[in-house]
Short mmCIF file of C-alpha atoms in Angstrom, two decimals:
data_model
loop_
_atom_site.label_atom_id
_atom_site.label_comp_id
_atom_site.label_asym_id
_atom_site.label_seq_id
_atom_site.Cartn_x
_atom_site.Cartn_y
_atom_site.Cartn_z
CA UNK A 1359 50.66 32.94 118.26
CA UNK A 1360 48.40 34.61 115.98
CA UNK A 1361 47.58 38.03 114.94
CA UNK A 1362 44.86 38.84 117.66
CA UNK A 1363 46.67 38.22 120.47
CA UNK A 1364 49.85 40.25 119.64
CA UNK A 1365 47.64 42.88 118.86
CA UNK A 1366 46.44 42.40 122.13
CA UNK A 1367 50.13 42.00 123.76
CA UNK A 1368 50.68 44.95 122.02
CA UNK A 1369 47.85 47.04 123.21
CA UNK A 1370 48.86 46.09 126.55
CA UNK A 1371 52.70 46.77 126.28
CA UNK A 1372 51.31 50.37 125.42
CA UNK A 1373 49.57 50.58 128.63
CA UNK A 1374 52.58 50.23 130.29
CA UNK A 1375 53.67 53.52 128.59
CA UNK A 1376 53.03 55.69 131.55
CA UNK A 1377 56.46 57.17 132.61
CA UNK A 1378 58.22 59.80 130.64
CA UNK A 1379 61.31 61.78 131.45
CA UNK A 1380 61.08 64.44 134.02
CA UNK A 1381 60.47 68.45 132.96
CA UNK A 1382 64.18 69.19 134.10
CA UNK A 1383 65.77 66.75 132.00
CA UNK A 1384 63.43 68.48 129.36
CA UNK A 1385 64.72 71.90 129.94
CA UNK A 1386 68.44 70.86 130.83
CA UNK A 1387 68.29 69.28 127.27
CA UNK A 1388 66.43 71.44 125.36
CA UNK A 1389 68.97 74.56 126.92
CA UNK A 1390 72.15 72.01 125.80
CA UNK A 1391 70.56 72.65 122.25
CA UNK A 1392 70.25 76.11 122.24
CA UNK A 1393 73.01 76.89 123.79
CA UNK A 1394 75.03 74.52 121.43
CA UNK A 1395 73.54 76.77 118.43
CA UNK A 1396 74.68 79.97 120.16
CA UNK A 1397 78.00 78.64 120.42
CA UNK A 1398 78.20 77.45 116.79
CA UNK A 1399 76.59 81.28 115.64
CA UNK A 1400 79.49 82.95 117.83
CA UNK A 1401 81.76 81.21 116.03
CA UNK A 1402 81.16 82.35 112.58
CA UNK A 1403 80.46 85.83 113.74
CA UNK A 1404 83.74 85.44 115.43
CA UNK A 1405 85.54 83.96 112.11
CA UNK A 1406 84.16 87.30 110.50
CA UNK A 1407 85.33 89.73 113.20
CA UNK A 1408 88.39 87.98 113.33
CA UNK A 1409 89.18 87.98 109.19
CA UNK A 1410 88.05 91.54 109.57
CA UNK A 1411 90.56 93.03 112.36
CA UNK A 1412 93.32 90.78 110.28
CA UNK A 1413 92.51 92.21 106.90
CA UNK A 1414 92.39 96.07 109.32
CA UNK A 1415 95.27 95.14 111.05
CA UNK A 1416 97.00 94.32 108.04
CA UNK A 1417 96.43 97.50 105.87
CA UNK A 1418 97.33 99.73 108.72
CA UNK A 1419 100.75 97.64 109.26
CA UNK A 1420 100.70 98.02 105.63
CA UNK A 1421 100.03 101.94 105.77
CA UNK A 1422 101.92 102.71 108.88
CA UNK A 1423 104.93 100.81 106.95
CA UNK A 1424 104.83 103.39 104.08
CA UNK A 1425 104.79 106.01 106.00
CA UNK A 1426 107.51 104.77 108.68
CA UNK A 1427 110.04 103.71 105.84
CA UNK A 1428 111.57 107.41 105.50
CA UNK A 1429 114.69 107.59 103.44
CA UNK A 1430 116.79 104.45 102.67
CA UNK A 1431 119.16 103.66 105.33
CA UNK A 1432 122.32 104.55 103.54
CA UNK A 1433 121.26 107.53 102.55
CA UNK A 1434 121.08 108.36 105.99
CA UNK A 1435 124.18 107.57 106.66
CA UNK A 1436 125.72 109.23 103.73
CA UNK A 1437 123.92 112.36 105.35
CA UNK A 1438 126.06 112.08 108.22
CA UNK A 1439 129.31 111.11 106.62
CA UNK A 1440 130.25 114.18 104.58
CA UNK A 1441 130.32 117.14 106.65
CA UNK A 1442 130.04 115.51 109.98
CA UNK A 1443 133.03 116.41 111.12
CA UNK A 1444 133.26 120.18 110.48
CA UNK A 1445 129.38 120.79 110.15
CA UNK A 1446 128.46 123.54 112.81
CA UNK A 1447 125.74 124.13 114.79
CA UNK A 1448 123.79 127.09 113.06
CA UNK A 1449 123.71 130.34 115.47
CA UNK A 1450 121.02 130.04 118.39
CA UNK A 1451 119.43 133.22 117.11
CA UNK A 1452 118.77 131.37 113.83
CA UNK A 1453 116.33 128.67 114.01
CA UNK A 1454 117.95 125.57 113.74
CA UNK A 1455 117.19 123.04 111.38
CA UNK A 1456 115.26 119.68 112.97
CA UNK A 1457 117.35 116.96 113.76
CA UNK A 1458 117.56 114.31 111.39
CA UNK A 1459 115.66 111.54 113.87
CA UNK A 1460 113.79 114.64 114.52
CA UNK A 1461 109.85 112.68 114.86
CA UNK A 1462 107.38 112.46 112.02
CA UNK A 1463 104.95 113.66 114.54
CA UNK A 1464 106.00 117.09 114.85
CA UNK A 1465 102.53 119.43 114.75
CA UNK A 1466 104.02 121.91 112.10
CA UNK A 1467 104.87 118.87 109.59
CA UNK A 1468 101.08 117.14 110.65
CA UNK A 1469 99.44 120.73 110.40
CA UNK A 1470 101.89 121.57 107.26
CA UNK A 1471 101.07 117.71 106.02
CA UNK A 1472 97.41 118.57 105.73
CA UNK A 1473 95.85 117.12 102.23
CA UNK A 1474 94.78 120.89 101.40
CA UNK A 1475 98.34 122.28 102.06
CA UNK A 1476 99.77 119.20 100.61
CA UNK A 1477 98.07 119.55 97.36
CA UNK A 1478 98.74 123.60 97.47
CA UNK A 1479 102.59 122.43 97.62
CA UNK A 1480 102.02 119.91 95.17
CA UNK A 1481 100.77 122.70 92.71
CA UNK A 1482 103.56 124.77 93.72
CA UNK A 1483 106.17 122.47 92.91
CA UNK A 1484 104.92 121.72 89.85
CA UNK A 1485 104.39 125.39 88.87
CA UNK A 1486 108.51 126.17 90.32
CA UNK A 1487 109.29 123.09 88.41
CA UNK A 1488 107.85 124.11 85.34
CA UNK A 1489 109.02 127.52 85.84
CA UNK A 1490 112.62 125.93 86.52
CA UNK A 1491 112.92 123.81 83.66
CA UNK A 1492 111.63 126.88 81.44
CA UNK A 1493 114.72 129.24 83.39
CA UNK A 1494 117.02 126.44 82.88
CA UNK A 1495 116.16 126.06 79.16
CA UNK A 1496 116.42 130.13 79.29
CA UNK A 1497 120.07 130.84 81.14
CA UNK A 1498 121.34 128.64 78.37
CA UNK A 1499 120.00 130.36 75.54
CA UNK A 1500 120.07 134.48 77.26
CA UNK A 1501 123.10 136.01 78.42
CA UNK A 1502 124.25 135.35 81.28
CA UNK A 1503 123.27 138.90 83.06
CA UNK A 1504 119.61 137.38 82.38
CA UNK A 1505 119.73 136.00 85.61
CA UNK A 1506 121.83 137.63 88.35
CA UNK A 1507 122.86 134.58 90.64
CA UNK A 1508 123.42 132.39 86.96
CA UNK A 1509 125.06 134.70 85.23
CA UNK A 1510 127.21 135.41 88.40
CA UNK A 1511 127.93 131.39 88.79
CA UNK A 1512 128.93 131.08 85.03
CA UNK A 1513 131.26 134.49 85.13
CA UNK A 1514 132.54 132.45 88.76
CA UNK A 1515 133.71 129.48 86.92
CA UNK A 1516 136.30 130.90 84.25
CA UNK A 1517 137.23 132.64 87.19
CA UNK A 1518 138.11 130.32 89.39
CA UNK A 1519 139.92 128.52 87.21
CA UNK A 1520 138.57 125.30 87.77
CA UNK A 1521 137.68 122.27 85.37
CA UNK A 1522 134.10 120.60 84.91
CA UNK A 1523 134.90 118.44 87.48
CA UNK A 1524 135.54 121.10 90.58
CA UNK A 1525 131.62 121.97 89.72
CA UNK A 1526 128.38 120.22 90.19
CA UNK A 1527 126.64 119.06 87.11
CA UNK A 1528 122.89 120.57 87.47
CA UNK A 1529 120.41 117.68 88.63
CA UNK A 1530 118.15 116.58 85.56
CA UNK A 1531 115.16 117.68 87.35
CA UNK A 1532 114.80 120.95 88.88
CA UNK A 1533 112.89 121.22 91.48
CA UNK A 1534 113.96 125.01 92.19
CA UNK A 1535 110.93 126.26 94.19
CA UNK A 1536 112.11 129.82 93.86
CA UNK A 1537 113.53 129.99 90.61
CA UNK A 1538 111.64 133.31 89.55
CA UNK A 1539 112.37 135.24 92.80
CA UNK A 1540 115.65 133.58 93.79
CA UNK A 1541 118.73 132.88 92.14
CA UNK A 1542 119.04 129.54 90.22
CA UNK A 1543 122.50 127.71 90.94
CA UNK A 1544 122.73 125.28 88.06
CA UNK A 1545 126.39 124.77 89.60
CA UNK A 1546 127.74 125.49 93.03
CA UNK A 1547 130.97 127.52 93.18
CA UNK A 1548 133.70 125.65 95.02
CA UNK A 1549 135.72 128.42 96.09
CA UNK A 1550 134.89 131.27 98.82
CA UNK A 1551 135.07 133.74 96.46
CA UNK A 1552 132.68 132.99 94.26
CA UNK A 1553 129.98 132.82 97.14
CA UNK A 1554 130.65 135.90 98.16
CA UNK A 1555 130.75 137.52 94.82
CA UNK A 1556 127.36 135.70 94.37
CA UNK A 1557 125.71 138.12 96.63
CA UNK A 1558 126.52 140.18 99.23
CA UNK A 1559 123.71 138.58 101.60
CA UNK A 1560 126.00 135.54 102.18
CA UNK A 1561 128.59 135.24 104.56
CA UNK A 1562 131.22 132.41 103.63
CA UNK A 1563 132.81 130.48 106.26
CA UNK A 1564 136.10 128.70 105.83
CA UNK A 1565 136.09 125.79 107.91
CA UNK A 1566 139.08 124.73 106.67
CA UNK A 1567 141.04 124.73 103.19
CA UNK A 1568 138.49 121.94 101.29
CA UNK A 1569 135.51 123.04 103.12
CA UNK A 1570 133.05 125.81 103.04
CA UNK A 1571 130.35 127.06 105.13
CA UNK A 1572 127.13 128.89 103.78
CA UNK A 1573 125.28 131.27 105.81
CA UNK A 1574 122.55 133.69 104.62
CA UNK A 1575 120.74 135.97 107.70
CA UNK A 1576 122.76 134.52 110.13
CA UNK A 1577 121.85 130.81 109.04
CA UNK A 1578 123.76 128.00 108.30
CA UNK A 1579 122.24 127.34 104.93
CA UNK A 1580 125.12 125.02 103.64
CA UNK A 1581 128.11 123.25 103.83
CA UNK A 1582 129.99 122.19 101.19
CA UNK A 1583 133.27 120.21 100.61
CA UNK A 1584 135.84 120.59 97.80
CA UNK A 1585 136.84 116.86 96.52
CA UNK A 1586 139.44 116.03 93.58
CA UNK A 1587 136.54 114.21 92.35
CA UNK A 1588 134.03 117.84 92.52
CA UNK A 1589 132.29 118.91 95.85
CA UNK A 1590 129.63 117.25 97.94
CA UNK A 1591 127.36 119.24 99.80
CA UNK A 1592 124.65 119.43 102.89
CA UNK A 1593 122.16 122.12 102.60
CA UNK A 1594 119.63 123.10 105.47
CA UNK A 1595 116.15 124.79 105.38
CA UNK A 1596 116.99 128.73 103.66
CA UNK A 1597 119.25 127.13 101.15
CA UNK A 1598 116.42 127.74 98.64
CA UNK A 1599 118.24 131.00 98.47
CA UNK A 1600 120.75 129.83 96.38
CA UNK A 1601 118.84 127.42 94.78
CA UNK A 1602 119.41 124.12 96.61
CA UNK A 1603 115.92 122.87 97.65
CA UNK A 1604 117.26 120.43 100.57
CA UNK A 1605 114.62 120.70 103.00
CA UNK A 1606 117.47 117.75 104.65
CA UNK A 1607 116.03 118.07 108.10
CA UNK A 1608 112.97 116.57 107.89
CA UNK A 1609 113.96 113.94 106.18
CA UNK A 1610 113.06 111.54 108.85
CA UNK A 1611 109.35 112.29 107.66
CA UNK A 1612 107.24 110.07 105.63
CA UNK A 1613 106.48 110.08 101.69
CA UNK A 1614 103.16 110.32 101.11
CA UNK A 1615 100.61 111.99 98.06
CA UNK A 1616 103.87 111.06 95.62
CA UNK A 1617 102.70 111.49 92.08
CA UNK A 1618 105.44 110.73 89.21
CA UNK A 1619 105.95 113.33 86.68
CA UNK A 1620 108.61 113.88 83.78
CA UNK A 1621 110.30 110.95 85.41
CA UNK A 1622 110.28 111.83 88.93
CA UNK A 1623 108.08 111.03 91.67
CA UNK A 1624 107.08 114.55 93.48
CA UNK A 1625 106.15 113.41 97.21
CA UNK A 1626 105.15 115.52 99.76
CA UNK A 1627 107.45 114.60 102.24
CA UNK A 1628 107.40 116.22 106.09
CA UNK A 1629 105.11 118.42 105.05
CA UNK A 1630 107.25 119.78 102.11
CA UNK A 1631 107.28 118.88 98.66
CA UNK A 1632 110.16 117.19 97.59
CA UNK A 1633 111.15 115.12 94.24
CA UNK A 1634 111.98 111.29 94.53
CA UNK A 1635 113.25 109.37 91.56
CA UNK A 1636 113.37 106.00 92.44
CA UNK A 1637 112.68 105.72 95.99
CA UNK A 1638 115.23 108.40 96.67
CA UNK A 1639 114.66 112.05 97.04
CA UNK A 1640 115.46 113.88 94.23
CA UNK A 1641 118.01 115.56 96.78
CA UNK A 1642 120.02 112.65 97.43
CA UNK A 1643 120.62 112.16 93.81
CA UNK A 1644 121.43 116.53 93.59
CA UNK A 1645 124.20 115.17 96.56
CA UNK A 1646 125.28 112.18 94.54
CA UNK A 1647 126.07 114.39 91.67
CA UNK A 1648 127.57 117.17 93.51
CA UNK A 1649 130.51 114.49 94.39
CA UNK B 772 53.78 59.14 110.15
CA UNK B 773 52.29 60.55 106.82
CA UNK B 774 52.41 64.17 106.11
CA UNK B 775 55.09 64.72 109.24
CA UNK B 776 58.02 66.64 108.63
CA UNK B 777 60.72 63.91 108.46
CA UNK B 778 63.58 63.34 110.74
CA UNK B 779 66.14 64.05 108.69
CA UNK B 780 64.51 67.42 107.79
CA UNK B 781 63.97 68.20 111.03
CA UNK B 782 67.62 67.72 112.49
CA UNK B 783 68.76 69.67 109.32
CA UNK B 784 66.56 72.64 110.27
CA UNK B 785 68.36 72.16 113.22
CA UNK B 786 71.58 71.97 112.37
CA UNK B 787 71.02 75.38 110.62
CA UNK B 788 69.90 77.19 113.77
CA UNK B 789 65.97 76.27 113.72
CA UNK B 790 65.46 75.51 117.12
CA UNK B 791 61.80 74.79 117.04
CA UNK B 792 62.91 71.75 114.63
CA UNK B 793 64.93 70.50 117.58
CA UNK B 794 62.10 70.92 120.01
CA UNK B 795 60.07 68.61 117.36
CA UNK B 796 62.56 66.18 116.88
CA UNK B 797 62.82 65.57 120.94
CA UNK B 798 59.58 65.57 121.08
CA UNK B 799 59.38 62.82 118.89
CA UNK B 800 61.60 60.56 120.70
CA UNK B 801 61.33 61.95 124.02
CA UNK B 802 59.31 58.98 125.59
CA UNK B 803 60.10 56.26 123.56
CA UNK B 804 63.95 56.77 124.15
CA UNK B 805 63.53 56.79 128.04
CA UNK B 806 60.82 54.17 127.77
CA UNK B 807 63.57 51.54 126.22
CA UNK B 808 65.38 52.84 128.71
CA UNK B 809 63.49 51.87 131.48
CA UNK B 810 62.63 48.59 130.25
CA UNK B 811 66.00 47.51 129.28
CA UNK B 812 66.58 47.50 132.95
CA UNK B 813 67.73 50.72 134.26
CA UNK B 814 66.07 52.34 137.34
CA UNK B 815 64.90 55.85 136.74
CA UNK B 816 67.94 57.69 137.57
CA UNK B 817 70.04 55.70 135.47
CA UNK B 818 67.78 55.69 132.41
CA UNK B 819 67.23 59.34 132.67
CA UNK B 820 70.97 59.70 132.89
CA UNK B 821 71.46 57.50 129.84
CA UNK B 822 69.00 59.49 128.00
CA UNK B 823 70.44 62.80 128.77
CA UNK B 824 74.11 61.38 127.82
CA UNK B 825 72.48 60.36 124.16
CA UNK B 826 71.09 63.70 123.95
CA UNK B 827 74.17 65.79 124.38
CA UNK B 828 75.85 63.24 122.16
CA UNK B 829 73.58 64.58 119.71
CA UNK B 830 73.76 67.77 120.56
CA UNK B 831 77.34 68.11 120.99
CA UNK B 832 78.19 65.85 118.28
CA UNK B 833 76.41 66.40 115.67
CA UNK B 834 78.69 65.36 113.12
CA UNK B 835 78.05 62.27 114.77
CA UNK B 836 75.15 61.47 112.25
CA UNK B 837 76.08 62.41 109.08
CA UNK B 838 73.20 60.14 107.22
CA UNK B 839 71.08 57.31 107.07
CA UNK B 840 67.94 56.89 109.58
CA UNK B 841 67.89 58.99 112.10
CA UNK B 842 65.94 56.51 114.93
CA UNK B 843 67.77 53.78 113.90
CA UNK B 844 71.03 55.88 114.85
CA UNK B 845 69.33 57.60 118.16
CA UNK B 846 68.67 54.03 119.18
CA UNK B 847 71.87 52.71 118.63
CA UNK B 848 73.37 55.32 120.63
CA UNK B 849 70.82 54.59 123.21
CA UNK B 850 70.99 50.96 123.19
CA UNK B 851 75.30 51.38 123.33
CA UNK B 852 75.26 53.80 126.31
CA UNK B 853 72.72 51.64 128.03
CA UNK B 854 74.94 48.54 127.62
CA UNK B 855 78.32 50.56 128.72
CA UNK B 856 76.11 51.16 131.82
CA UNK B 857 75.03 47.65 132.12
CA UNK B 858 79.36 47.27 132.30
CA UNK B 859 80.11 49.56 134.46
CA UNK B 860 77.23 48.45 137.41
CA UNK B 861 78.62 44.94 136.75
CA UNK B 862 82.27 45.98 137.35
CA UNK B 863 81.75 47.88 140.26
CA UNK B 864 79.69 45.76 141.88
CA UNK B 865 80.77 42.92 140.45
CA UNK B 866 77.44 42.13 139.73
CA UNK B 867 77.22 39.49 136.40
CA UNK B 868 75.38 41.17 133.60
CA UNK B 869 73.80 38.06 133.45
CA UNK B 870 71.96 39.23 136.74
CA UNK B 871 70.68 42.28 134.65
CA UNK B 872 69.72 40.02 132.06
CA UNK B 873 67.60 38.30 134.27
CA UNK B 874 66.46 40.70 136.41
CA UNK B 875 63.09 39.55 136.21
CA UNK B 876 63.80 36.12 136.96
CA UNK B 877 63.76 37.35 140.61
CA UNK B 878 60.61 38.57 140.40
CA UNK B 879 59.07 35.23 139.59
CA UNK B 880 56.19 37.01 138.25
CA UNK B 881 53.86 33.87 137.56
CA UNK B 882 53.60 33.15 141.31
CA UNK B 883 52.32 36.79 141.64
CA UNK B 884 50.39 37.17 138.87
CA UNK B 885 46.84 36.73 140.62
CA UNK B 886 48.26 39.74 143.36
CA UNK B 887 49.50 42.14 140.31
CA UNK B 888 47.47 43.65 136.92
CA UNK B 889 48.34 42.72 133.90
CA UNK B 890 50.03 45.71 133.49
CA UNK B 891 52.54 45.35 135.94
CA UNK B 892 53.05 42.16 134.71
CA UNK B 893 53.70 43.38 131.81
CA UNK B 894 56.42 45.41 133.20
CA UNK B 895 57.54 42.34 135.09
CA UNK B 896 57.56 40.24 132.12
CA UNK B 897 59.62 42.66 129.99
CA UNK B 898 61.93 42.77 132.38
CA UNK B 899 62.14 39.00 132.59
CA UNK B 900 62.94 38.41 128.76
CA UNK B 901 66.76 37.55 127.56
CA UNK B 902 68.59 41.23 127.00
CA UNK B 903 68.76 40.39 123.45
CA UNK B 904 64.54 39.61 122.89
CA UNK B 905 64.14 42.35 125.47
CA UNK B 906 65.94 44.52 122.80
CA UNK B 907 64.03 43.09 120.02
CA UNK B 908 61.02 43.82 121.29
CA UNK B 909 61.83 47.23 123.18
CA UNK B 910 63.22 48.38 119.45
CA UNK B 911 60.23 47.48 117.59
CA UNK B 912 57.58 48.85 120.11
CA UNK B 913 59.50 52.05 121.05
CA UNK B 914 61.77 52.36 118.34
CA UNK B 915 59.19 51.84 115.74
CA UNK B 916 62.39 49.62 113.99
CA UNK B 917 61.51 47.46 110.92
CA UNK B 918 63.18 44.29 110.74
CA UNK B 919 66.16 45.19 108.93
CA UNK B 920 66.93 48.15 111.05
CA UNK B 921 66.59 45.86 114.06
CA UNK B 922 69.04 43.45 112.42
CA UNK B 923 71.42 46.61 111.45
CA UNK B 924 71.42 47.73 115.08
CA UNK B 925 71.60 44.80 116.83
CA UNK B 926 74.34 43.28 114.43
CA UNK B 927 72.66 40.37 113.44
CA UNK B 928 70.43 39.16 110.90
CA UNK B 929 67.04 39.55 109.76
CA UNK B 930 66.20 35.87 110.60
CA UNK B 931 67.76 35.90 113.88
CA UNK B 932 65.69 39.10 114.81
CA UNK B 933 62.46 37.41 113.40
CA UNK B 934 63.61 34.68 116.12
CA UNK B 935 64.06 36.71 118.99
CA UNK B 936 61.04 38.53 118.71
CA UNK B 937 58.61 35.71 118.22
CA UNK B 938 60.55 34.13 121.71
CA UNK B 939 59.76 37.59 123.15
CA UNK B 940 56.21 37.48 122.13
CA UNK B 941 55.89 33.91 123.15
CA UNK B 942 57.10 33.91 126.59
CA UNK B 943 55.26 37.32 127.45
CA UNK B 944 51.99 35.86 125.65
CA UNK B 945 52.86 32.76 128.15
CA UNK B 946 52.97 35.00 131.45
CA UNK B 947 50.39 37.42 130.15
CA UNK B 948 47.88 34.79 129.14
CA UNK B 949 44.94 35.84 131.80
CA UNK B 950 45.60 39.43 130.77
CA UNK B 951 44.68 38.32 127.14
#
């Protein structure tokens, strides 16, 4: 067969190229494809949103897990261990101190947790602490009528006849928010006495031979418990008066804005500035020493 | 074919969310796919559901083609679904695909040559050739297949293709020869 006529079979098999797929299959096709490519563009927009809300998800679990962690577990229950059994319920005209498991919620500690009061405490603390550490250095080198409440805890001591031991060492870092205006414990007095020659604004409570109660203006402002081994003690909100910053009852809030300094980490925690060495309030080491 | 976009570039522009470059690329094969269709021996339903089938395959399989020519491949495809097709008539109506294969046989299209045109005929005699010089010939007219992609798709070898095509030509020269 030569060239011409399979050109010419050819030409004719192209005549026969009349019919063509119909205009729907066209359409149901060409909408397969583009739906196909919406599908596939989903998808990555999808991966995105999706690595997005993880990475989201993940730094609020993250953030909400800082500020949910709250005081180590056993210091909790070494809160409730000491004085548990003789602690008192402050008077209902005082106002009593927040539960421990009292909620991190509460709208004084968010309004009080605000960054501008938070930073104002912050600067407080600092200033009290400075101003602490300069009293402490002071009471050791002035007499001890320098300081009223100091001079009245070291003339306590000789007489009440007890040893190192029956007192609290002073923690290393003071956080003693009123250490101009209020007296400065750098010990706590073990023995009824003492508190009420301290000043005459305190009322001392014997619970029972080894343990004391604390009240200033009607308030339950601490609890303490004589020990062979020293004292341990609980302090509420209005122990600043005697110089124990233990703001205990809101310990159930959250750290947060914690800066370290001299050592410490100073957190504002529930609202109120507080001193953490370590993960643990600066507190719960005061309460470790005092035993 | 010179100076057009090439296949390949086209399904890539696809593949990366052109859809004009599909629209181009079906355009392309749009008749020749459902013409080899057709004259492989399907009826119109069944070639235009054969068609659509290798379309979505495309479509939703894109992986499916990674490389290589991309007619060559659409044909394949084509030319495999048809023949799973051919199967499944023959198993359900237990119909020999030999009977497809010689589908024109029936016709006996010299006897009605004088009553038809030659391009009818030509239809007729298509239909008429062996399934495998049918394919030949269907490849390299629609497909626009050289020899060694006819021999790559069809399994065989070059020679064997050169055979089946001249056999083609032959016998439709033969029935076609007061068309010529």
């Amino acid at each position: 067969m030569n060239q011409q006529q399979q050109q010419a079979l050819r030409e004719l098999y192209r005549q026969t190229r009349d019919e063509q797929p119909s205009q729907m299959l066209d359409r149901r096709i060409r909408q397969a494809a583009r739906q196909q490519l919406l599908r596939r563009r989903p998808r990555w927009i999808w991966g995105l949103s999706m690595a997005a809300v993880l990475v989201l998800s993940f730094s609020l679990v993250l953030q909400l897990g800082v500020q949910d962690a709250g005081p180590p577990a056993e210091y909790e229950q070494e809160l409730r261990k000491p004085l548990s059994s003789t602690t008192q319920e402050p008077p209902e005209s005082a106002p009593a101190p927040a539960p421990a498991s009292a909620p991190s919620g509460a709208p004084s500690s968010a309004s009080r947790s605000a960054p501008g009061m938070k930073k104002e405490l912050f600067r407080q603390s600092r200033q009290l602490a400075d101003e602490g550490e300069i009293a402490a250095q002071a009471s050791e080198q002035q007499p001890a009528d320098s300081v009223q409440s100091r001079g009245a805890a070291r003339t306590l001591d000789p007489a009440s006849g007890q040893g190192p031991g029956d007192t609290m060492p002073a923690p290393k870092s003071q956080l003693a928010p009123d250490a101009v205006t209020r007296p400065v414990l750098p010990v706590l007095p073990v023995q009824a006495s003492a508190w009420q020659a301290l000043s005459s604004a305190l009322t001392v409570i014997e619970l029972a031979s080894d343990r004391l109660e604390i009240v200033h203006k009607g308030q339950k402002i601490l609890n303490l418990k004589r020990s062979e081994q020293g004292a341990r003690f609980k302090a509420w909100p209005g122990s600043e008066f005697i110089g124990v910053k233990a703001d205990w009852s809101v310990n159930r809030h959250q750290f947060s804005d914690c800066h370290t300094e001299s050592g410490y980490q100073v957190c504002v925690w529930g609202g109120d500035v507080q001193a953490v060495f370590d993960g643990t309030r600066l507190d719960h080491l005061r309460w470790w020493q005092a035993q | 074919m010179q100076g057009e976009v090439g296949d390949d570039t086209l399904y890539a522009d696809w593949q990366a969310g052109n859809m004009s470059a599909f629209d181009a690329l079906y355009a392309r094969y749009r008749q020749s796919l459902y013409l080899f269709l057709l004259r492989r021996g399907h009826d119109r339903a069944a070639a235009e559901d054969i068609f659509h089938d290798c379309w979505l395959r495309l479509i939703r399989q894109p992986q499916a083609f990674d490389a290589g020519n991309f007619r060559a491949w659409l044909f394949t495809v084509a030319r495999n679904l048809s023949t799973d097709r051919f199967r499944q008539q023959r198993r359900h109506a237990d119909e020999p695909l030999a009977d497809v294969n010689a589908a024109g046989d029936s016709c006996s299209p010299q006897q009605s040559a004088e009553d038809r045109d030659c391009i009818e005929l030509m239809k007729q005699g298509i239909a008429a050739l062996p399934l495998e010089q049918r394919d030949a010939f269907l490849l390299k007219e629609e497909g626009g297949l050289a020899l060694e992609q006819l021999a790559q798709v069809m399994h065989t070898g070059r020679e064997t293709i050169k055979s089946r095509l001249r056999y083609a030509m032959q016998r439709l020269r033969s029935l076609l020869e007061d068309c010529l």
